[in-house]
CSV table of C-alpha atoms in Angstrom, one decimal:
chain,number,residue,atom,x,y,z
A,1,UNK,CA,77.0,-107.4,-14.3
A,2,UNK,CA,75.0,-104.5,-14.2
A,3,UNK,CA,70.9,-105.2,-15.2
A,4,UNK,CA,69.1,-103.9,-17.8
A,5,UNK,CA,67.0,-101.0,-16.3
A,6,UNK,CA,69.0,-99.9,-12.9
A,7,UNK,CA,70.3,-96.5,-13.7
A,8,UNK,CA,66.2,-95.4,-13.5
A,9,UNK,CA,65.7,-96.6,-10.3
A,10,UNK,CA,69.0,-94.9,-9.4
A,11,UNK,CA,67.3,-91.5,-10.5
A,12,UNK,CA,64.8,-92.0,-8.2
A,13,UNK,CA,66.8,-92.4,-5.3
A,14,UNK,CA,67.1,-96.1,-4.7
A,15,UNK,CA,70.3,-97.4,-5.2
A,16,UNK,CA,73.6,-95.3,-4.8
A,17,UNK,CA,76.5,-96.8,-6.0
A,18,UNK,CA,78.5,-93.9,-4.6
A,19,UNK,CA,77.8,-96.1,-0.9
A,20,UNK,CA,74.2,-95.9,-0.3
A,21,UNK,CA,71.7,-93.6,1.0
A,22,UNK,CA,73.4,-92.9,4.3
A,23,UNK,CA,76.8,-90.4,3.2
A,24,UNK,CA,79.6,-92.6,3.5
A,25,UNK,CA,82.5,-91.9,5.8
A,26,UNK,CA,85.5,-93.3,4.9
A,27,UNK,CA,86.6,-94.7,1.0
A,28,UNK,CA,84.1,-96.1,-0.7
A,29,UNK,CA,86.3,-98.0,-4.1
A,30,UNK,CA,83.1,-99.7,-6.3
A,31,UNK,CA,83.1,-101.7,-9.4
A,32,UNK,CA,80.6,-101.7,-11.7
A,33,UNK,CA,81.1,-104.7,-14.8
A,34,UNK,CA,79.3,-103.0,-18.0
A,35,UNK,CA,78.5,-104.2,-21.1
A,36,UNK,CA,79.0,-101.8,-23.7
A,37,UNK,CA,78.6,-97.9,-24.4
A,38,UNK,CA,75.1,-97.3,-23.2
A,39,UNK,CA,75.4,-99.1,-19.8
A,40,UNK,CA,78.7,-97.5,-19.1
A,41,UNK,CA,77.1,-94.3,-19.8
A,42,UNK,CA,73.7,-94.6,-18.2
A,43,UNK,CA,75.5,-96.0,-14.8
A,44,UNK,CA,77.9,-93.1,-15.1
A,45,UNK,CA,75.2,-90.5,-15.2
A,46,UNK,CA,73.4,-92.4,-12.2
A,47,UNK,CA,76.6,-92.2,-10.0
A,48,UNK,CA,77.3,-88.4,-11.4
A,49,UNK,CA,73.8,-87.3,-10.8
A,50,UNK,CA,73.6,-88.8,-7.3
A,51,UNK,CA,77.1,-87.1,-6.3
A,52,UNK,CA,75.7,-83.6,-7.6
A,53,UNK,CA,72.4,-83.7,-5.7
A,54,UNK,CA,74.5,-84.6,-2.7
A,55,UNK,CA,77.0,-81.7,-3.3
A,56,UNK,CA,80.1,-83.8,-3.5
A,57,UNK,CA,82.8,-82.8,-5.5
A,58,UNK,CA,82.5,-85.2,-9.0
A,59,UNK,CA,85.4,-85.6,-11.1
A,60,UNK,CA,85.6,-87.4,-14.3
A,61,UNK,CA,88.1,-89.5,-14.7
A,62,UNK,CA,87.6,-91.5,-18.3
A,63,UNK,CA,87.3,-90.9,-21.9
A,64,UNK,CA,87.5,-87.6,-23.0
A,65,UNK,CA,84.7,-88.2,-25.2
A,66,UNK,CA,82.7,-89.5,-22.3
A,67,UNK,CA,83.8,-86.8,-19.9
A,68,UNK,CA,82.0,-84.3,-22.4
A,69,UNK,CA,78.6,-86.1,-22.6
A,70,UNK,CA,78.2,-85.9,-18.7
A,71,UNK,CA,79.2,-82.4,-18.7
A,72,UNK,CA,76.8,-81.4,-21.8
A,73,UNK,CA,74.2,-83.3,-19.6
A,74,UNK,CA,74.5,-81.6,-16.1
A,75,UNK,CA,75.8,-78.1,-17.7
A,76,UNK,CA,79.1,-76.4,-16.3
A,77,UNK,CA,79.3,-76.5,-12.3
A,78,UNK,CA,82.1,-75.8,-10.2
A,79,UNK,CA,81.8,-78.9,-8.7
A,80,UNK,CA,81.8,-80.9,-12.0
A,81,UNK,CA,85.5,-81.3,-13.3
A,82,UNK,CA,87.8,-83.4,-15.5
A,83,UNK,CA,90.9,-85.3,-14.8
A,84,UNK,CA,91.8,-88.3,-16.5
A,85,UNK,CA,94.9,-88.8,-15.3
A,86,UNK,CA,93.8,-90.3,-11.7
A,87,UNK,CA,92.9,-92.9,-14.2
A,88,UNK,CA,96.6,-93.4,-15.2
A,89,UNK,CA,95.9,-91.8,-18.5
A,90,UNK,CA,99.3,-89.7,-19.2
A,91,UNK,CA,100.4,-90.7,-15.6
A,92,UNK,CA,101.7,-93.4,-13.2
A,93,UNK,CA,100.2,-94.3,-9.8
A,94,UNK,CA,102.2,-91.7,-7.3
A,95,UNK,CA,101.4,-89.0,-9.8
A,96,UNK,CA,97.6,-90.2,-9.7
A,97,UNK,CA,97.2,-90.5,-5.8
A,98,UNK,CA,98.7,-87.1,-5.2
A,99,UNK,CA,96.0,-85.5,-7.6
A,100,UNK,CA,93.5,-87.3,-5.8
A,101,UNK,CA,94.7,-86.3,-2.8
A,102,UNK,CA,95.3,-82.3,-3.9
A,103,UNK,CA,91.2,-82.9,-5.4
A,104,UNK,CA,90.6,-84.0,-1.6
A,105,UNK,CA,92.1,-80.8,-0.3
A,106,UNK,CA,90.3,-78.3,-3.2
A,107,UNK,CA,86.9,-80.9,-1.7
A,108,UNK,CA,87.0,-79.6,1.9
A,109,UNK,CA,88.0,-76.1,1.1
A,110,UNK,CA,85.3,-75.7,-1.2
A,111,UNK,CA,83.0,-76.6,1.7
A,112,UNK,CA,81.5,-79.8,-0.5
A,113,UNK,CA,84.1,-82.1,1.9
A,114,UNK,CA,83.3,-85.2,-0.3
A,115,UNK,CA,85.1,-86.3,-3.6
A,116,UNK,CA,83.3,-88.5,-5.5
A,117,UNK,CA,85.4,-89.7,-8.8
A,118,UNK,CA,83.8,-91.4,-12.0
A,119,UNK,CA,87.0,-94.0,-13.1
A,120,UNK,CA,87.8,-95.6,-15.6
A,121,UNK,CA,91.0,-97.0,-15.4
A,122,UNK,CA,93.7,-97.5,-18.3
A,123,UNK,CA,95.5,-100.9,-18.1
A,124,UNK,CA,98.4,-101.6,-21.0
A,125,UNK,CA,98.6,-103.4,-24.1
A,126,UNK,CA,100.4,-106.2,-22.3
A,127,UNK,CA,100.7,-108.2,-18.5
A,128,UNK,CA,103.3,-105.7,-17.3
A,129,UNK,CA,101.1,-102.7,-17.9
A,130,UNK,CA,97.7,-104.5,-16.5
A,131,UNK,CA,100.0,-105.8,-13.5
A,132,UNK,CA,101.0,-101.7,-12.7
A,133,UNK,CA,97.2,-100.6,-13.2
A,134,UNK,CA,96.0,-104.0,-10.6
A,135,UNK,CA,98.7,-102.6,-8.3
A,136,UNK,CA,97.3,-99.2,-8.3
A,137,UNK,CA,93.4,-100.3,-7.9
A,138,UNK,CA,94.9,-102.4,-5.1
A,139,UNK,CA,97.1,-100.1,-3.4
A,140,UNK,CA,94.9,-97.4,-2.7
A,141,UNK,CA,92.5,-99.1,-0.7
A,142,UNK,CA,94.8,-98.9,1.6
A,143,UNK,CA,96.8,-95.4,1.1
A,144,UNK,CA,93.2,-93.5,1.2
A,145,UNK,CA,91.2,-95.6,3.2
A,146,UNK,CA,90.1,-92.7,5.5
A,147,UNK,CA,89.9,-90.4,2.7
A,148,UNK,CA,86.2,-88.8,2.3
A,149,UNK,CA,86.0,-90.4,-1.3
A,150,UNK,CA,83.3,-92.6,-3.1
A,151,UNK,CA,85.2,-93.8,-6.7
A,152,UNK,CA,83.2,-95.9,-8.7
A,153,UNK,CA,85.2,-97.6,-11.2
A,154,UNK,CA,83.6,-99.1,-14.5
A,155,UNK,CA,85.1,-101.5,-16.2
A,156,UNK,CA,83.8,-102.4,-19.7
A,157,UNK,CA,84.0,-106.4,-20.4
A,158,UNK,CA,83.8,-106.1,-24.0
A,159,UNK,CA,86.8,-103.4,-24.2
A,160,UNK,CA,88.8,-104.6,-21.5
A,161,UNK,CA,90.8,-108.3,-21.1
A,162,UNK,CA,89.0,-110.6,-19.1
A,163,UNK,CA,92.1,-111.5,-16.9
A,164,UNK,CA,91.9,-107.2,-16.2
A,165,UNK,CA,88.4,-107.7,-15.3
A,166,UNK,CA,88.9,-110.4,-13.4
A,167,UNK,CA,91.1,-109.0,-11.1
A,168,UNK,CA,88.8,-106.2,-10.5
A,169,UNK,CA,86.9,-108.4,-8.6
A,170,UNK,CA,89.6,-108.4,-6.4
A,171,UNK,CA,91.0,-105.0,-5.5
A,172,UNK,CA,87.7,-103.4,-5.2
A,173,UNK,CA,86.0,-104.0,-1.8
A,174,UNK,CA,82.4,-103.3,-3.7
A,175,UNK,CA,80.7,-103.7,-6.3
A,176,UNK,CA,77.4,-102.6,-8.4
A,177,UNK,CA,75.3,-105.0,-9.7
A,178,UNK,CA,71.6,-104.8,-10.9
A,179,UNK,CA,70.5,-105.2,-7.4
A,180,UNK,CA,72.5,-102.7,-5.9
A,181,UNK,CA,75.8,-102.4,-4.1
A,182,UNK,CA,77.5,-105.3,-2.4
A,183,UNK,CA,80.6,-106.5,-0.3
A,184,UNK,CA,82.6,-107.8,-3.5
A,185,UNK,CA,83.0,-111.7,-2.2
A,186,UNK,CA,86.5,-112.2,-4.3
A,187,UNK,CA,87.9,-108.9,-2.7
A,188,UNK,CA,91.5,-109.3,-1.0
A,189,UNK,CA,92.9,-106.9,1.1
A,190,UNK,CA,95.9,-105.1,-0.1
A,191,UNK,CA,98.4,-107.2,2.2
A,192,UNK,CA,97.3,-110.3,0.5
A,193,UNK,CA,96.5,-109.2,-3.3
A,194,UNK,CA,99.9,-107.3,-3.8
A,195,UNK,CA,101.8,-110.1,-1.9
A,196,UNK,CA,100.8,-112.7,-3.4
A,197,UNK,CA,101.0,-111.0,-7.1
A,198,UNK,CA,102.4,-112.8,-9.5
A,199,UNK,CA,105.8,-111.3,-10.9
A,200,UNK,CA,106.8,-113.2,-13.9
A,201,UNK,CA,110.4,-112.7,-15.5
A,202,UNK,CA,111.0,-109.7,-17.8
A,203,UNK,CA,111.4,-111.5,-21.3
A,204,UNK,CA,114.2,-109.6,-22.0
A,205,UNK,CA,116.0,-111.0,-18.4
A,206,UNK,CA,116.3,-114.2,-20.7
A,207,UNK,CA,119.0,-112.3,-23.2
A,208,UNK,CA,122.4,-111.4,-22.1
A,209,UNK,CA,122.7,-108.2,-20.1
A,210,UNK,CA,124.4,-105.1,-21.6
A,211,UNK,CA,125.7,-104.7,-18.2
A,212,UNK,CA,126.8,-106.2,-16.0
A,213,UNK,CA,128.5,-105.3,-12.1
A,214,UNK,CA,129.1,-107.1,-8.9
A,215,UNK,CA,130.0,-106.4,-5.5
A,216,UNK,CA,130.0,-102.6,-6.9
A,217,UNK,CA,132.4,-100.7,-4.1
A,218,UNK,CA,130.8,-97.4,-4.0
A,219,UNK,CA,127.3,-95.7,-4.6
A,220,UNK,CA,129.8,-93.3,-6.5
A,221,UNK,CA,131.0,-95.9,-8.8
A,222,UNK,CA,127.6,-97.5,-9.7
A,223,UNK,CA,125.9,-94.1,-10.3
A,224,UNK,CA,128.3,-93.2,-12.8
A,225,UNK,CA,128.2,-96.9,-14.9
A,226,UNK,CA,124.7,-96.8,-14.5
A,227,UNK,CA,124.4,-93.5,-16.5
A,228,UNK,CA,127.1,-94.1,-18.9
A,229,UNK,CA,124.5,-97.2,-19.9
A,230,UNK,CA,121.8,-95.5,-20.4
A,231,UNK,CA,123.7,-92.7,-22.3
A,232,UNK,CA,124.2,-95.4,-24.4
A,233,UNK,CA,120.9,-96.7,-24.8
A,234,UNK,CA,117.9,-94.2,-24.1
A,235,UNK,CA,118.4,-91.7,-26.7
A,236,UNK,CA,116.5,-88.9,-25.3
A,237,UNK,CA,117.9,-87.0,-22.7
A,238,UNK,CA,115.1,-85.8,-20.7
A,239,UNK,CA,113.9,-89.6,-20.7
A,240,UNK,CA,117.1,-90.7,-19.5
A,241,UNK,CA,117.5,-88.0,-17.1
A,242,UNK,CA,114.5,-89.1,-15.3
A,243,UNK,CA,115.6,-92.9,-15.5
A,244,UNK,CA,118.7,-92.8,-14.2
A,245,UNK,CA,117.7,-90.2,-11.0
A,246,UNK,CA,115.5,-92.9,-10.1
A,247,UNK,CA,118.5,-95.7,-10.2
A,248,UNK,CA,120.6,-93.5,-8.5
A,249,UNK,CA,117.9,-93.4,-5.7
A,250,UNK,CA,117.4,-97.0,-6.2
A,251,UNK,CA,121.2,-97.5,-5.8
A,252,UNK,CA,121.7,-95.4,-2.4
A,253,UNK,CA,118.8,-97.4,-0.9
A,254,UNK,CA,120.9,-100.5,-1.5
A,255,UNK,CA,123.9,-99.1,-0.2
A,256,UNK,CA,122.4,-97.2,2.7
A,257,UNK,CA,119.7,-99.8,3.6
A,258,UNK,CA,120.2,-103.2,1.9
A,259,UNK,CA,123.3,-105.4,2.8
A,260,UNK,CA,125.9,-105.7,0.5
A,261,UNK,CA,127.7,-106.6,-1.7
A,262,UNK,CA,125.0,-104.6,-4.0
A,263,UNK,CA,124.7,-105.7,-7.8
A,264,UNK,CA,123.0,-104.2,-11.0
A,265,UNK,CA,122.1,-105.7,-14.3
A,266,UNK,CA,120.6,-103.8,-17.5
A,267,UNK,CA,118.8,-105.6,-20.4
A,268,UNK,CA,118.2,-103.4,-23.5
A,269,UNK,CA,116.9,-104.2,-26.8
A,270,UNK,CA,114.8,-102.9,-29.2
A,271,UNK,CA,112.8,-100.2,-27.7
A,272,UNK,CA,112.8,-101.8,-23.9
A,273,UNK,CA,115.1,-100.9,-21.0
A,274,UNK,CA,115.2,-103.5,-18.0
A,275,UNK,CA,117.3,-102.4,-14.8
A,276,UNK,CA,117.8,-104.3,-11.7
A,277,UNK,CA,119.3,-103.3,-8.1
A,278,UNK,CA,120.0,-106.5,-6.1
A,279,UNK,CA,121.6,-106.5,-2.0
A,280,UNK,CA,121.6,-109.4,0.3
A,281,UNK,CA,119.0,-107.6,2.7
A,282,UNK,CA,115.3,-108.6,3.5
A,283,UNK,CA,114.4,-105.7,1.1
A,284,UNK,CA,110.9,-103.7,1.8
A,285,UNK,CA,108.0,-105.1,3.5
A,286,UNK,CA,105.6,-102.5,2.9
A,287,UNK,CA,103.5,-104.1,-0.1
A,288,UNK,CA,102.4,-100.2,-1.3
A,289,UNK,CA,105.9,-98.4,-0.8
A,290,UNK,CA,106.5,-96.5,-3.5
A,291,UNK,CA,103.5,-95.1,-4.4
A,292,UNK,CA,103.7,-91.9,-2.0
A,293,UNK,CA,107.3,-90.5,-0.4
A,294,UNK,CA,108.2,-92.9,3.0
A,295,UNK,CA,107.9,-89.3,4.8
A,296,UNK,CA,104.7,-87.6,3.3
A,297,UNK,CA,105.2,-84.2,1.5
A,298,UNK,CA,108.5,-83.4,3.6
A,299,UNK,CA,110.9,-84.4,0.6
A,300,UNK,CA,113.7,-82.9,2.7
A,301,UNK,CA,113.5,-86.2,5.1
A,302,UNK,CA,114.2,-88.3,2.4
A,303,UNK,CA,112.4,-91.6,1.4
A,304,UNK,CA,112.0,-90.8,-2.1
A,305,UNK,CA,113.9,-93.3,-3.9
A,306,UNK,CA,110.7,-96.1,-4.6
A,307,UNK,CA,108.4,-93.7,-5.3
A,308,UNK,CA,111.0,-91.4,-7.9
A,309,UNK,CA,111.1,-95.0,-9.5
A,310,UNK,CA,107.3,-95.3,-9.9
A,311,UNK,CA,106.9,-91.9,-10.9
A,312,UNK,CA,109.7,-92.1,-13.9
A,313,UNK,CA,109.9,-96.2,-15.0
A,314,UNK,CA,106.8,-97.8,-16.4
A,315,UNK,CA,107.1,-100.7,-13.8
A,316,UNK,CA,108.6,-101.4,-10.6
A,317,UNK,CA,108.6,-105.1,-8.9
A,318,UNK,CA,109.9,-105.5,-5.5
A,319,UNK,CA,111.4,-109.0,-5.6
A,320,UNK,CA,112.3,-111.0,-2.7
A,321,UNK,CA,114.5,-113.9,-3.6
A,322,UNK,CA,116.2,-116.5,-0.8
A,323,UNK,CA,119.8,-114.7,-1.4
A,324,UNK,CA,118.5,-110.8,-1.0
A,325,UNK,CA,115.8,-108.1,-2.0
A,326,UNK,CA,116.1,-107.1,-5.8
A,327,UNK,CA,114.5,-103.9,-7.7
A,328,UNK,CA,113.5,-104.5,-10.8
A,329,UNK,CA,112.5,-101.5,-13.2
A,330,UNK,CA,111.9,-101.7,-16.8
A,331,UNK,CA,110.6,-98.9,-19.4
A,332,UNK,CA,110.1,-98.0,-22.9
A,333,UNK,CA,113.7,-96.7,-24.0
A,334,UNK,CA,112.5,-93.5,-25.8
């Protein structure tokens, strides 16, 4: 928890939580625990103020309301923008990462070559939308670790759950505190935290499934069910557009990569959709595919099909079950 009186020695130079006063290398992912409105903000203008002086690239990534204070306080600079969305606010994890890594790019080739981002991150109203936000914290310790980046994230404990804050403690690799910035001693590596996640049953998995197919024969065949259930059931057809293109990718991964016979399952009820792709295979290992394509920005090589579902259903869980690999997605229906 942050003390009463840090953000003035951070004025004067002592404490950086942006990774001390050597410039960091590599990513830097803090946490500082606040409590209230005027820590949050004083610890944000310490961390804003220290990445201007150094000439890194800041970006604000929080309230909008907040966002404005900072800027009314350090006055418009080119090197002083907005984004909430790295934040997840009006986007999902792949979309986030590649803004942070297109900020990266605009960083070096405005000569600052260091980002330095301001979070604060959105986590939903329930576990499945907390567990997509502790993937995210988690997963890009390891997708940008050699990214020239400092991100401080601040997590408020009287806004936020304490199970989100506790898990904070875990997917960042330091943290502020009122004596300065430390190794965080509950962090766990992304090959441990995301594997060892826990991925409780969809409540609506518990309710007989609208649909049901086994041993489907062809991708052909289970592409087409597939979208004649959601024509069904997602009444908007941009929104079910996007859902079933990332089915369809989930699909051909089962068919092209799994072991068959491949299966599906979909749940709908009230204003939730629940899908699931099941093979007999060992499924994916890598604990953050999904969040960027398998083969970088060459989409023509393929590898798309876990990240599409990121980017387009509310949550993805990779499930790894004694009798095969399973892809669970689920999503508001409209």
């Amino acid at each position: 928890m942050i003390g009463d009186h840090p953000p003035r020695s951070l004025r004067r130079g002592q404490v950086d939580p942006g990774g001390g006063r050597r410039r960091a290398r590599g990513h830097v992912h803090a946490l500082a625990v606040v409590d209230g409105p005027d820590q949050y903000l004083s610890t944000a203008a310490a961390f804003v103020e220290e990445g201007l002086r150094a000439g890194d690239m800041v970006v604000l990534s929080c309230e909008a309301e907040t966002a404005e204070r900072l800027c009314l306080e350090f006055g418009p600079r080119d090197t002083l923008v907005s984004e909430p969305r790295i934040s997840l606010r009006g986007a999902r994890a792949p979309d986030a990462l590649g803004l942070t890594r297109r900020l990266l790019e605009r960083a070096t080739a405005s000569g600052s070559g260091r980002l330095r981002i301001l979070g604060t991150p959105v986590f939903g109203a329930d576990q499945v939308g907390w567990r997509e936000g502790h993937r995210y914290e988690s997963a890009v310790n390891a997708l940008l670790i050699d990214a020239p980046l400092s991100a401080l994230c601040v997590y408020d404990a009287r806004l936020m759950a304490p199970a989100v804050v506790a898990s904070a403690w875990e997917t960042h690799p330091r943290v502020f505190t009122g004596d300065g910035m430390a190794d965080s001693p509950q962090y766990l590596p992304p090959s441990r935290y995301l594997a060892e996640l826990p991925v409780p049953r969809e409540p609506l998995e518990d309710g007989a499934p609208v649909y049901v197919a086994d041993a489907v024969p062809t991708l052909a065949d289970l592409r087409h069910q597939l979208g004649a259930v959601l024509a069904r059931w997602v009444p908007d057809p941009d929104h079910r557009e996007d859902l079933h293109l990332a089915v369809s990718e989930i699909a051909a991964n089962a068919f092209r990569h799994g072991t068959r016979p491949v299966s599906a399952r979909v749940w709908a009820q009230h204003d939730r959709i629940v899908c699931t792709i099941s093979d007999r295979g060992p499924g994916v290992a890598d604990v953050v595919a999904g969040f960027q394509p398998a083969h970088g920005n060459d989409l023509s090589r393929g590898g798309m099909g876990l990240w599409l579902a990121r980017k387009l259903w509310d949550s993805v869980d990779l499930l790894r079950r004694p009798d095969g690999f399973t892809v669970r997605m689920s999503s508001p229906r409209y």
